[in-house]
Amino acid sequence: MGHVIKFTGVDLALLAVASVVSGVIFTATWTVYYTSEALVGPIGARVISYGLWFIGAPLAASLVRKPISALLGELIGALVETLIAPLGGITNVIYGFAQGLASELGYLMFRYKRWGIVQGAVAGALAGPPCVALDALLFGEIGGVAEMCLWVLAACISGAIYGAIASSAGVSVRK
Amino acid sequence: MLLKYRESSLFIYALGVSVIAFVSNSVGALLIPSLINGALGLMLGSKRLPMKLLLTLLVFSTWGAFLNGLYFHNTGEIVVSTRVLTIRSGAIESFLTVNLRFFLIVGATLTMLGLVNIRDLIKSLERDLRMPSGLAFSIAYAFRLFPLLSRDLSEVLIARRERRVGTNVINPKNLRSVLLPILNLSYERAVWGGISAELRGLSFRKSLKGRPLGPGDLIIMLALTVQWLISYLVPLLV
């Protein structure tokens, strides 16, 4: 069992910080999403808001800098969101797990050696496809092939933008 | 009335009921579980949660479901037709299905939150469902940080207002500059909080022993099973 990842008390406390910050942002994003959907339609709404739901992973990873911190940051952030204002209910946890897992791949691609802004952007972008897939399953948001590709692209762009912002904040704090 | 139950049973209940929302895709399958959980959730959750905020968000989500129906499922027979808008049966059905899913998910979560204390829930997840103790510590610490972070955020926003810079946190232009001071403050707190937890033996902490299932747990699991059966059988009968 030489590869067990050991989280110290400081790591766990940093994970909590990332989770509570992202949990609050996740909660506020519901209003942003519905308002932007009413104003600019589904693609614009995804560009404006979806990335905000993906920031838990890059924020936690850039602060903690250990494997599975991205997954845990997104998952605990989703749990915090569920417990403070349960609009998405417990499904938030399912979304959080899927998105966190996808974001984790972003850091795995760099062999957990870099935790910078580029990695944050990649991690944010990778959370897009599972999120759109779960939307299709739960909310019946299923369009044509071209439409679905555009939504995934919009979610990825948004994820990359907010992922870069969150990880740049995390990197500045860790300096 | 003292029906003993584990808080984690209610977590499983909320999760199990939410899975119905994912799996079922007809109004008939969702109607009864949604009504049961919606009513229970509103009754129990109103005591502990900011219901005005939740109801406002639910109105938003209802509007969103209507738009989704129009965008993605406006097919079938014409139900309403005006010069500007034609609503077809597919849009109405999608609107109802998505809203029933919302009620089901939110209702089940509100029921859980109305019946448990968050601290007890975290403890129960660790004790009864064997959630790793580090994760439980993180969640518990996140909830302890919550009021401190809210206070920090309001102070940062006051300073930004005085300087006449943007206060909309969600705007990408402002997000980084709002996040930075909050993260800086929390980082310091987290480092010392983590060191203090380590000094008190966090790494050597033994996991708590699980509690036996009580009659309350059986009732909760029975309620979940009945709702699963209803959502499965009703579409076959209708």
Short mmCIF file of C-alpha atoms in Angstrom, two decimals, chain B residues 3 27 30 39 56 66 72 91 105 116 120 134 143 145 166 190 201:
data_model
loop_
_atom_site.label_atom_id
_atom_site.label_comp_id
_atom_site.label_asym_id
_atom_site.label_seq_id
_atom_site.Cartn_x
_atom_site.Cartn_y
_atom_site.Cartn_z
CA LEU B 3 -38.58 6.57 16.80
CA VAL B 27 -45.50 12.08 -15.38
CA LEU B 30 -43.13 10.73 -10.85
CA ALA B 39 -45.46 18.04 0.81
CA THR B 56 -37.88 32.22 -5.23
CA PHE B 66 -40.97 25.93 -19.20
CA PHE B 72 -36.22 21.00 -26.65
CA ALA B 91 -43.51 20.90 -24.24
CA ILE B 105 -35.41 15.98 -5.45
CA VAL B 116 -31.47 16.03 11.01
CA ASP B 120 -25.19 14.75 13.48
CA GLY B 134 -10.64 12.93 7.00
CA PHE B 143 -19.56 24.28 8.08
CA LEU B 145 -15.94 28.20 8.41
CA GLY B 166 -17.77 45.93 -8.99
CA ALA B 190 -6.93 26.72 7.61
CA GLY B 201 -4.40 13.81 17.27
#
